[in-house]
Short mmCIF file of C-alpha atoms in Angstrom, two decimals:
data_model
loop_
_atom_site.label_atom_id
_atom_site.label_comp_id
_atom_site.label_asym_id
_atom_site.label_seq_id
_atom_site.Cartn_x
_atom_site.Cartn_y
_atom_site.Cartn_z
CA MET A 1 147.40 -56.10 19.63
CA SER A 2 147.98 -57.80 23.01
CA ARG A 3 146.75 -54.57 24.84
CA SER A 4 143.49 -54.70 22.68
CA ALA A 5 142.92 -58.45 23.55
CA SER A 6 143.43 -57.72 27.24
CA LEU A 7 140.95 -54.81 27.14
CA LEU A 8 138.50 -57.04 25.25
CA ALA A 9 138.82 -59.88 27.94
CA ILE A 10 138.27 -57.39 30.67
CA LEU A 11 135.12 -56.00 28.84
CA ILE A 12 133.78 -59.45 28.44
CA ILE A 13 134.19 -60.22 32.16
CA PHE A 14 132.63 -56.92 33.11
CA ILE A 15 129.57 -57.80 31.06
CA ALA A 16 129.38 -61.52 31.94
CA THR A 17 129.65 -61.17 35.72
CA PRO A 18 126.36 -59.27 36.18
CA LEU A 19 124.59 -61.58 33.76
CA ALA A 20 125.63 -64.55 35.77
CA VAL A 21 124.34 -62.88 38.90
CA GLN A 22 121.03 -62.08 37.20
CA ALA A 23 120.76 -65.75 36.06
CA GLN A 24 121.39 -66.88 39.61
CA ASN A 25 118.79 -64.44 41.01
CA ARG A 26 116.22 -65.56 38.41
CA ALA A 27 116.76 -69.20 39.54
CA THR A 28 116.47 -68.42 43.23
CA HIS A 29 114.32 -65.79 44.99
CA GLY A 30 114.81 -64.85 48.66
CA GLY A 31 116.75 -68.01 49.31
CA LEU A 32 114.43 -70.21 47.53
CA ILE A 33 114.69 -72.34 44.27
CA ARG A 34 111.83 -71.28 42.15
CA ASN A 35 109.33 -74.20 41.45
CA ASP A 36 109.34 -73.63 37.62
CA VAL A 37 113.13 -74.03 37.69
CA ALA A 38 113.04 -77.03 39.80
CA ASN A 39 110.37 -78.66 37.71
CA ARG A 40 112.59 -78.42 34.61
CA VAL A 41 114.88 -80.97 36.16
CA GLY A 42 112.13 -83.28 37.54
CA LEU A 43 111.89 -81.70 41.10
CA GLU A 44 109.33 -79.74 43.03
CA ARG A 45 109.41 -77.95 46.30
CA SER A 46 107.15 -79.60 48.85
CA TRP A 47 107.76 -76.87 51.53
CA PHE A 48 109.80 -74.15 52.83
CA THR A 49 110.05 -72.49 56.37
CA ARG A 50 112.14 -70.13 58.28
CA VAL A 51 114.25 -71.00 61.33
CA GLN A 52 113.64 -69.01 64.40
CA LEU A 53 116.54 -66.59 64.55
CA ASP A 54 117.46 -62.94 64.56
CA SER A 55 118.97 -62.74 61.02
CA SER A 56 121.01 -59.64 61.75
CA ARG A 57 122.98 -61.45 64.54
CA SER A 58 122.47 -65.14 64.21
CA ARG A 59 122.98 -67.88 61.57
CA VAL A 60 122.11 -71.59 61.21
CA VAL A 61 125.20 -73.56 61.82
CA HIS A 62 124.03 -77.18 61.96
CA VAL A 63 121.32 -79.25 60.49
CA THR A 64 120.57 -82.92 61.39
CA GLN A 65 117.68 -85.34 60.82
CA HIS A 66 116.00 -88.11 62.76
CA VAL A 67 113.75 -90.84 61.48
CA SER A 68 111.53 -92.19 64.23
CA SER A 69 111.45 -95.93 65.08
CA THR A 70 108.25 -95.67 67.00
CA ASP A 71 106.02 -92.93 65.77
CA ALA A 72 104.30 -92.93 62.44
CA PHE A 73 101.09 -91.54 60.84
CA ALA A 74 98.42 -93.20 58.56
CA THR A 75 97.97 -91.97 54.93
CA TRP A 76 95.45 -93.06 52.28
CA GLU A 77 96.25 -92.32 48.62
CA ILE A 78 93.61 -92.86 45.96
CA SER A 79 94.58 -92.83 42.44
CA HIS A 80 92.02 -92.49 39.66
CA ASP A 81 91.42 -91.49 36.12
CA ARG A 82 91.58 -87.78 36.94
CA GLY A 83 94.52 -87.70 39.30
CA LYS A 84 95.07 -88.45 42.94
CA SER A 85 93.46 -87.74 46.24
CA ILE A 86 95.42 -87.91 49.53
CA PHE A 87 94.23 -88.13 53.00
CA THR A 88 96.26 -88.29 56.27
CA GLU A 89 95.53 -88.40 60.03
CA ARG A 90 97.46 -85.14 60.28
CA ASP A 91 95.21 -83.21 57.94
CA LEU A 92 93.30 -80.36 59.61
CA ASP A 93 89.69 -80.06 59.88
CA ASP A 94 87.61 -76.70 59.65
CA TYR A 95 88.59 -75.92 63.14
CA GLY A 96 92.26 -76.25 62.59
CA GLU A 97 92.41 -79.62 64.47
CA GLN A 98 94.07 -82.80 63.25
CA LEU A 99 91.63 -85.20 61.79
CA GLY A 100 93.03 -88.30 63.36
CA LYS A 101 93.06 -91.76 61.98
CA GLU A 102 89.35 -92.61 62.10
CA LYS A 103 88.12 -89.32 60.49
CA ALA A 104 90.78 -89.39 57.92
CA LYS A 105 89.97 -93.05 56.98
CA LYS A 106 86.30 -92.17 56.90
CA LEU A 107 86.94 -89.26 54.38
CA ALA A 108 89.03 -91.52 52.35
CA ASP A 109 86.32 -94.20 52.15
CA GLN A 110 83.77 -91.60 51.16
CA ARG A 111 85.95 -90.22 48.46
CA PHE A 112 86.68 -93.77 47.13
CA GLU A 113 83.03 -94.50 46.97
CA SER A 114 82.08 -91.36 45.09
CA LEU A 115 84.96 -91.97 42.65
CA GLU A 116 83.62 -95.52 42.11
CA ARG A 117 80.15 -94.23 41.47
CA ALA A 118 81.54 -91.76 38.94
CA ASN A 119 83.33 -94.80 37.14
CA LEU A 120 86.74 -93.26 37.50
CA ASN A 121 88.50 -96.58 38.51
CA PRO A 122 89.89 -95.55 41.89
CA LYS A 123 92.59 -97.54 43.61
CA MET A 124 93.52 -96.96 47.27
CA GLU A 125 96.75 -97.52 48.88
CA ALA A 126 97.36 -97.09 52.59
CA ARG A 127 100.68 -96.38 54.20
CA MET A 128 102.33 -95.70 57.52
CA ILE A 129 104.92 -92.88 57.14
CA PRO A 130 107.53 -92.59 59.96
CA GLU A 131 107.74 -89.36 61.67
CA ILE A 132 110.87 -87.53 60.37
CA THR A 133 112.16 -84.38 62.10
CA ILE A 134 114.83 -81.95 61.01
CA TYR A 135 116.70 -80.07 63.73
CA ALA A 136 118.35 -76.80 62.83
CA MET A 137 120.89 -75.32 65.28
CA THR A 138 121.80 -71.61 65.29
CA ASP A 139 124.93 -70.01 66.72
CA GLY A 140 122.68 -68.17 69.15
CA GLY A 141 121.74 -71.50 70.82
CA VAL A 142 118.25 -72.00 69.31
CA VAL A 143 117.20 -75.61 68.56
CA HIS A 144 114.41 -75.57 66.02
CA ALA A 145 112.44 -78.79 65.21
CA ILE A 146 110.82 -79.04 61.75
CA ASP A 147 108.36 -81.67 60.51
CA ALA A 148 110.35 -83.07 57.47
CA GLN A 149 107.14 -83.87 55.56
CA THR A 150 105.22 -80.61 55.79
CA GLY A 151 107.96 -78.02 56.98
CA ARG A 152 105.65 -77.06 59.89
CA THR A 153 107.43 -76.01 63.15
CA ARG A 154 107.13 -78.62 65.89
CA TRP A 155 108.77 -76.46 68.47
CA TYR A 156 111.81 -74.35 69.13
CA ASN A 157 113.79 -73.56 72.24
CA ARG A 158 116.88 -71.65 73.15
CA VAL A 159 119.47 -73.50 75.25
CA GLY A 160 122.84 -72.32 76.96
CA ASN A 161 124.70 -69.12 76.45
CA PRO A 162 124.49 -67.64 72.91
CA ASN A 163 128.16 -66.48 73.26
CA TYR A 164 129.28 -70.13 73.66
CA PRO A 165 129.68 -72.48 70.66
CA SER A 166 126.92 -75.00 70.05
CA GLU A 167 127.59 -78.29 68.45
CA ALA A 168 125.32 -80.37 66.13
CA PRO A 169 122.29 -82.04 67.84
CA GLY A 170 121.98 -85.75 68.29
CA ALA A 171 118.51 -87.38 68.70
CA ASN A 172 116.67 -90.61 69.31
CA ASP A 173 112.97 -91.19 69.49
CA GLN A 174 112.52 -89.48 72.99
CA TYR A 175 115.33 -87.04 73.36
CA VAL A 176 117.41 -84.37 71.56
CA SER A 177 120.84 -83.60 73.04
CA VAL A 178 122.88 -80.45 72.31
CA VAL A 179 126.22 -79.35 73.63
CA ASN A 180 126.53 -75.61 74.35
CA GLY A 181 129.94 -74.57 75.70
CA SER A 182 130.78 -77.44 78.18
CA THR A 183 127.11 -78.31 79.06
CA ILE A 184 124.83 -81.05 77.74
CA TYR A 185 121.24 -79.89 77.20
CA THR A 186 118.90 -82.86 76.79
CA LEU A 187 115.40 -81.87 75.54
CA LYS A 188 112.12 -83.82 75.15
CA GLN A 189 111.69 -84.74 71.51
CA GLU A 190 107.99 -84.22 71.70
CA ASN A 191 107.87 -80.53 72.81
CA GLY A 192 111.40 -79.31 73.15
CA GLU A 193 111.17 -78.87 76.95
CA ILE A 194 114.50 -79.37 78.78
CA ALA A 195 114.66 -82.75 80.48
CA TRP A 196 118.09 -82.24 82.09
CA THR A 197 121.39 -80.44 81.86
CA ARG A 198 124.73 -81.74 82.82
CA GLN A 199 128.25 -80.26 82.90
CA VAL A 200 130.67 -82.56 81.06
CA ARG A 201 134.25 -83.12 82.46
CA GLY A 202 136.22 -82.11 79.54
CA ALA A 203 136.17 -79.81 76.55
CA PRO A 204 133.73 -81.11 73.89
CA GLY A 205 135.17 -81.62 70.47
CA ALA A 206 131.94 -82.19 68.59
CA GLY A 207 128.23 -82.84 68.86
CA PRO A 208 126.79 -85.84 70.74
CA VAL A 209 125.39 -89.01 69.47
CA VAL A 210 122.21 -90.37 71.31
CA THR A 211 121.66 -94.15 71.53
CA ASP A 212 118.64 -95.92 73.11
CA ARG A 213 119.89 -95.22 76.62
CA LEU A 214 123.07 -93.06 76.58
CA VAL A 215 124.47 -89.73 75.28
CA PHE A 216 127.96 -90.02 73.97
CA VAL A 217 129.94 -86.79 73.92
CA PRO A 218 133.41 -86.67 72.12
CA MET A 219 136.11 -84.61 73.89
CA ALA A 220 138.95 -82.64 72.31
CA ASP A 221 141.52 -84.68 74.39
CA GLY A 222 140.31 -88.05 72.87
CA LYS A 223 137.98 -89.08 75.67
CA ILE A 224 134.34 -89.98 75.08
CA GLU A 225 132.04 -89.46 77.91
CA ALA A 226 128.64 -91.24 78.09
CA TYR A 227 125.83 -90.27 80.20
CA GLU A 228 122.51 -92.19 80.94
CA LEU A 229 119.51 -90.60 79.58
CA ASP A 230 117.26 -91.59 82.33
CA ASP A 231 119.69 -91.15 85.20
CA TYR A 232 122.04 -88.40 84.12
CA ARG A 233 123.44 -87.89 87.63
CA LYS A 234 125.34 -91.05 87.49
CA PRO A 235 129.13 -90.73 86.83
CA PRO A 236 129.72 -90.95 83.16
CA TRP A 237 131.23 -93.93 81.27
CA VAL A 238 134.64 -92.83 79.94
CA TYR A 239 136.35 -94.21 76.83
CA GLN A 240 139.81 -93.27 76.21
CA SER A 241 141.06 -92.93 72.60
CA HIS A 242 144.38 -91.72 71.09
CA GLY A 243 144.28 -88.36 69.46
CA ARG A 244 141.65 -85.56 69.44
CA ALA A 245 137.95 -86.58 69.03
CA VAL A 246 136.56 -83.63 67.08
CA VAL A 247 134.09 -85.50 64.63
CA GLN A 248 130.59 -86.44 65.83
CA PRO A 249 130.25 -90.23 66.46
CA ILE A 250 127.77 -92.49 64.90
CA TRP A 251 125.35 -95.06 66.35
CA THR A 252 124.75 -98.25 64.30
CA GLY A 253 122.32 -99.74 66.64
CA TYR A 254 124.90 -102.02 68.17
CA SER A 255 128.06 -99.95 68.27
CA VAL A 256 129.16 -96.39 68.67
CA ALA A 257 132.17 -95.42 66.33
CA TRP A 258 134.24 -92.27 66.24
CA PRO A 259 137.49 -91.17 64.58
CA THR A 260 140.42 -89.29 65.84
CA ASP A 261 143.00 -87.08 64.15
CA LYS A 262 145.63 -89.71 64.78
CA GLY A 263 144.01 -91.86 62.03
CA HIS A 264 142.20 -94.26 64.40
CA LEU A 265 138.65 -95.34 64.30
CA TYR A 266 137.39 -96.56 67.60
CA VAL A 267 134.39 -98.90 67.94
CA ALA A 268 132.64 -99.66 71.30
CA GLU A 269 129.57 -101.62 72.08
CA GLY A 270 126.85 -99.24 73.08
CA ASN A 271 125.95 -100.93 76.29
CA ILE A 272 129.38 -101.99 77.67
CA ALA A 273 131.93 -99.43 78.96
CA SER A 274 134.77 -100.75 76.87
CA ILE A 275 136.37 -100.30 73.38
CA GLN A 276 135.96 -103.41 71.22
CA PHE A 277 138.66 -102.57 68.77
CA ARG A 278 140.33 -99.79 66.60
CA LEU A 279 141.25 -99.38 63.14
CA GLU A 280 144.50 -97.71 62.28
CA ALA A 281 144.73 -95.81 58.98
CA ASN A 282 147.89 -94.38 57.49
CA ASN A 283 146.78 -90.88 58.05
CA SER A 284 144.13 -88.82 59.95
CA ILE A 285 140.43 -89.39 59.72
CA VAL A 286 138.51 -86.13 59.70
CA ALA A 287 135.04 -87.35 58.79
CA GLN A 288 132.35 -89.57 60.21
CA ALA A 289 132.19 -93.35 59.48
CA ALA A 290 129.07 -94.83 57.89
CA LYS A 291 126.96 -97.74 58.84
CA LEU A 292 126.78 -100.49 56.11
CA ALA A 293 124.23 -103.12 56.73
CA PRO A 294 124.51 -105.86 57.84
CA SER A 295 127.08 -105.25 60.69
CA ARG A 296 129.65 -103.32 58.68
CA ILE A 297 131.28 -99.87 59.04
CA VAL A 298 132.85 -97.79 56.26
CA VAL A 299 135.38 -95.10 56.98
CA ALA A 300 137.73 -92.93 54.79
CA SER A 301 140.98 -91.11 55.68
CA THR A 302 143.07 -88.36 54.28
CA ASP A 303 145.51 -91.06 52.81
CA GLY A 304 142.92 -91.59 50.21
CA TYR A 305 141.83 -95.12 51.38
CA VAL A 306 138.35 -96.29 52.07
CA TYR A 307 138.12 -99.06 54.69
CA CYS A 308 135.20 -101.56 55.38
CA ILE A 309 135.34 -103.42 58.72
CA HIS A 310 133.14 -105.80 60.48
CA GLU A 311 131.69 -103.82 63.43
CA LYS A 312 131.67 -106.74 65.84
CA SER A 313 134.91 -108.45 65.05
CA GLY A 314 136.94 -105.57 63.65
CA ASN A 315 138.08 -107.72 60.71
CA LEU A 316 139.02 -105.74 57.53
CA LEU A 317 136.66 -106.84 54.83
CA TRP A 318 137.92 -104.66 52.00
CA ARG A 319 139.94 -101.57 51.29
CA PHE A 320 140.01 -99.27 48.31
CA SER A 321 142.44 -96.50 47.36
CA THR A 322 141.15 -93.32 45.48
CA GLY A 323 144.66 -92.02 45.27
CA GLU A 324 143.30 -88.63 46.50
CA PRO A 325 142.76 -87.28 50.07
CA ILE A 326 139.22 -87.81 51.47
CA ILE A 327 137.90 -85.33 54.02
CA ARG A 328 134.16 -86.13 53.67
CA ALA A 329 132.17 -89.06 55.26
CA PRO A 330 131.35 -91.93 52.87
CA VAL A 331 127.72 -91.97 51.85
CA VAL A 332 126.11 -95.47 52.02
CA VAL A 333 122.80 -96.11 50.50
CA GLY A 334 121.71 -99.72 49.99
CA ASP A 335 124.53 -101.65 48.33
CA SER A 336 126.24 -98.48 47.17
CA VAL A 337 129.16 -96.54 48.82
CA PHE A 338 129.76 -93.10 47.41
CA VAL A 339 133.02 -91.46 48.26
CA VAL A 340 133.96 -87.83 47.43
CA THR A 341 137.64 -86.90 47.37
CA ASP A 342 139.33 -83.54 48.05
CA GLU A 343 140.13 -83.32 44.33
CA ASN A 344 136.28 -83.09 43.55
CA ASN A 345 136.03 -86.60 42.19
CA ILE A 346 133.23 -89.10 43.26
CA PHE A 347 133.63 -92.82 43.33
CA LEU A 348 130.86 -95.43 43.37
CA LEU A 349 132.08 -98.45 45.24
CA SER A 350 130.43 -101.79 45.53
CA ALA A 351 129.42 -102.60 49.17
CA ALA A 352 130.19 -106.17 48.60
CA ASN A 353 133.81 -105.96 47.72
CA GLY A 354 134.78 -102.25 47.38
CA LEU A 355 135.35 -102.40 43.55
CA ASP A 356 135.05 -99.18 41.65
CA GLU A 357 131.88 -99.08 39.57
CA TRP A 358 132.33 -95.56 38.09
CA THR A 359 134.03 -92.28 38.77
CA THR A 360 132.84 -88.70 37.91
CA SER A 361 134.57 -85.35 38.43
CA GLY A 362 133.33 -81.92 39.42
CA VAL A 363 131.63 -82.94 42.68
CA SER A 364 132.48 -81.63 46.17
CA ALA A 365 129.77 -83.28 48.23
CA VAL A 366 126.79 -85.53 48.07
CA LEU A 367 123.40 -83.97 49.10
CA SER A 368 120.95 -86.88 48.63
CA VAL A 369 120.22 -90.09 46.77
CA SER A 370 117.04 -91.32 45.21
CA GLN A 371 116.27 -94.64 43.46
CA THR A 372 117.73 -93.44 40.15
CA ARG A 373 119.58 -90.18 40.88
CA LEU A 374 122.45 -88.69 42.89
CA TYR A 375 122.08 -85.05 44.02
CA CYS A 376 125.43 -83.39 44.54
CA ARG A 377 127.17 -80.08 45.17
CA GLY A 378 129.58 -78.95 42.56
CA HIS A 379 132.94 -77.41 43.46
CA VAL A 380 131.50 -73.87 42.99
CA GLY A 381 128.14 -74.67 44.91
CA ARG A 382 126.00 -75.47 41.98
CA MET A 383 123.73 -78.57 42.46
CA ILE A 384 124.67 -81.27 39.94
CA ILE A 385 122.30 -84.21 39.25
CA LEU A 386 124.01 -87.53 38.21
CA ASP A 387 122.54 -90.73 37.05
CA ARG A 388 122.97 -93.15 39.89
CA ALA A 389 123.61 -96.16 37.82
CA SER A 390 126.33 -94.60 35.52
CA GLY A 391 127.53 -91.37 37.10
CA SER A 392 126.66 -89.46 34.03
CA LYS A 393 125.52 -85.79 34.42
CA LEU A 394 121.83 -85.33 33.95
CA ALA A 395 121.26 -81.58 34.79
CA SER A 396 122.21 -78.82 37.08
CA LEU A 397 120.67 -76.10 39.25
CA ALA A 398 121.93 -72.59 40.17
CA THR A 399 122.27 -72.94 44.01
CA GLU A 400 125.51 -71.04 44.52
CA SER A 401 123.84 -68.55 46.83
CA LEU A 402 122.44 -71.32 49.01
CA ASP A 403 125.13 -72.01 51.77
CA ILE A 404 123.11 -74.69 53.70
CA GLN A 405 123.37 -77.84 51.65
CA PHE A 406 122.57 -80.62 54.02
CA LEU A 407 123.78 -84.28 53.46
CA ASN A 408 120.65 -86.35 53.79
CA ILE A 409 121.47 -90.07 53.85
CA LEU A 410 118.28 -91.29 55.49
CA THR A 411 115.76 -90.26 52.72
CA ASP A 412 115.58 -89.12 49.17
CA ARG A 413 114.79 -85.54 50.00
CA VAL A 414 117.03 -82.64 49.13
CA ILE A 415 117.30 -80.26 52.05
CA ILE A 416 118.86 -76.91 51.10
CA GLY A 417 118.68 -73.23 52.20
CA THR A 418 120.62 -70.32 53.67
CA SER A 419 122.34 -69.71 56.92
CA GLN A 420 120.02 -66.81 57.36
CA GLY A 421 117.41 -69.29 58.17
CA VAL A 422 115.44 -70.13 55.03
CA ILE A 423 115.15 -73.86 54.60
CA GLN A 424 113.45 -75.71 51.82
CA CYS A 425 112.76 -79.30 50.76
CA LEU A 426 112.88 -80.56 47.26
CA HIS A 427 111.81 -84.05 45.98
CA GLU A 428 111.27 -85.70 42.71
CA ILE A 429 107.80 -84.95 41.35
CA GLN A 430 106.68 -88.51 41.37
CA ASN A 431 107.70 -89.18 44.94
CA HIS A 432 105.11 -87.51 47.20
CA TRP A 433 106.13 -89.63 50.15
CA PRO A 434 109.74 -89.91 51.20
CA VAL A 435 111.80 -92.92 50.18
CA ILE A 436 113.40 -94.20 53.38
CA HIS A 437 116.98 -95.45 52.77
CA ALA A 438 117.68 -96.35 56.29
CA PRO A 439 114.39 -96.84 58.18
CA ALA A 440 115.03 -96.75 61.94
CA SER A 441 112.78 -99.77 62.48
CA GLU A 442 109.75 -101.57 61.15
CA MET A 443 108.17 -98.08 61.08
CA ALA A 444 109.37 -97.73 57.53
CA THR A 445 106.88 -96.98 54.88
CA LYS A 446 104.24 -99.75 54.92
CA LYS A 447 101.84 -100.61 52.24
CA ALA A 448 98.51 -102.18 52.60
CA THR A 449 96.01 -103.89 50.27
CA PRO A 450 94.40 -101.40 47.86
CA LYS A 451 90.87 -101.55 48.97
CA PRO A 452 88.46 -99.08 50.63
CA GLY A 453 88.64 -98.93 54.35
CA ALA A 454 91.97 -100.55 54.57
CA ASP A 455 93.82 -100.06 57.86
CA PRO A 456 97.46 -99.34 57.03
CA ALA A 457 98.52 -100.70 60.35
CA ALA A 458 96.62 -104.00 59.95
CA THR A 459 98.09 -105.45 56.81
CA PRO A 460 101.57 -104.01 56.25
CA ASP A 461 103.85 -105.07 53.49
CA VAL A 462 107.07 -103.98 55.13
CA PRO A 463 110.18 -103.77 52.72
CA ALA A 464 113.30 -105.48 54.12
CA ALA A 465 115.41 -103.22 56.22
CA ASP A 466 118.16 -103.14 58.73
CA PRO A 467 116.23 -102.82 62.09
CA ASN A 468 118.64 -100.31 63.69
CA PRO A 469 120.55 -98.60 60.92
CA PHE A 470 121.87 -95.21 61.81
CA GLY A 471 120.17 -93.66 64.77
CA ASP A 472 121.49 -90.15 64.15
CA PRO A 473 124.11 -90.51 61.57
CA PHE A 474 125.50 -86.98 62.21
CA GLY A 475 126.18 -87.53 65.15
CA MET A 476 120.98 -84.88 62.75
CA GLY A 477 111.00 -73.44 75.05
CA THR A 478 108.52 -71.44 73.52
CA PRO A 479 106.50 -73.65 71.25
CA ALA A 480 105.72 -72.38 67.91
CA THR A 481 102.91 -73.82 65.84
CA GLU A 482 102.68 -71.68 62.77
CA PRO A 483 102.66 -73.56 59.49
CA ALA A 484 105.50 -73.30 57.12
CA GLY A 485 105.34 -71.70 53.71
CA GLY A 486 103.91 -73.73 50.85
CA THR A 487 104.55 -73.84 47.21
CA THR A 488 102.13 -71.20 46.26
CA SER A 489 104.40 -68.34 47.15
CA ASP A 490 108.03 -67.66 46.54
CA ASP A 491 108.40 -65.33 49.54
CA PRO A 492 110.09 -67.20 52.41
CA PHE A 493 109.31 -64.33 54.75
CA GLY A 494 105.62 -64.67 54.22
CA ASP A 495 105.12 -67.26 56.96
CA PRO A 496 104.19 -65.92 60.33
CA PHE A 497 107.50 -66.13 62.17
#
């Protein structure tokens, strides 16, 4: 009887395994989540693209993102009884050239007037959308800059030696810095040209963070070397910390913070070559800290504790124990702090006092946060969608074959793909424009009075925001101008790379 039961169990597994694979293949095609599958859970794919690499020899190893504090583009959205019409200054004319603000505004006005004549009750809303760039880094040394709104390639460039390890990029509004081997390569953000290179003194332990005027590079021996962006030949500032610095620092707009494997979090003012203070945890810290506005930093350690400190005084404001090791960075959005433990449990903590608001199991990482939802990776790689207010499970998507699942804390977009180079962007169907959680400056989405001819830069209604929130929190050549794939095809290799 036992032998028969065993044979039956083996037969069930034998039949179920290919069925599960078939189900996964039906949900994804060529590294893409099918649009009809995404629509069932309230999502749609806004774009997909392919990173410039030789898929037989190279892989995507890092993805970061930067929200510009200085560059934005104008948009006009007209809602009416039959739908919506959207015009942007980056739309292309019949000759493949961008319209620019004046032409786009003129077309929007003309459309508004025609809809008025047709009695379709048009309403116009003008916005300024900050430029958002995704940087993909391959193990072959290629940096690929992608427009986060359209998926179009801004530029790509190969740096350094493809046989040397490359760390995650860091960026500000003007520069992108990459460490390849023991050399810093600093590229111009606008076109990817190399602005300067510099050999570091030590052995890099992680990717750099770029502030307004400095590039901070963590070293495996615990030192942090800081090089001036506009005068890189100067001797670097050197900060000494205890333990190995193998996690990319963060820039809060005022301070640079980095952890070490000795359980210390060091905080230094970005414009003074000295450490302000350090936090000592009971065990090692193996993940980045996070900026919590105003003027707070949150960090978690493998002892299971989450610490919130004032970034200028170093005072401990609150502490919470999950009772389980934590190896991932806290995710801060607004007044919410999400913490994922090594036991695949996620906690929502109040930013004000660190109190536990809810806990849910079966989550290994956070991917993105919208106004009402939390997008996570399950412990087997499946995307899990949670209700942000209660933590209850709403839906899931078969994404087990997609090994690039990027943590996006700057916007509500879900960036997901494969290490072979297929990257796609999903968003909630109703959110055509990105929701900026941590706008880098007053260039956050701005709304103007809804009337024809409105200039989005003239009468902004700017939501309150921390003026210098994250910089690059993951610290996120030959030009290529081909457009990325759209939603009309499920073939990621159909774009002209």
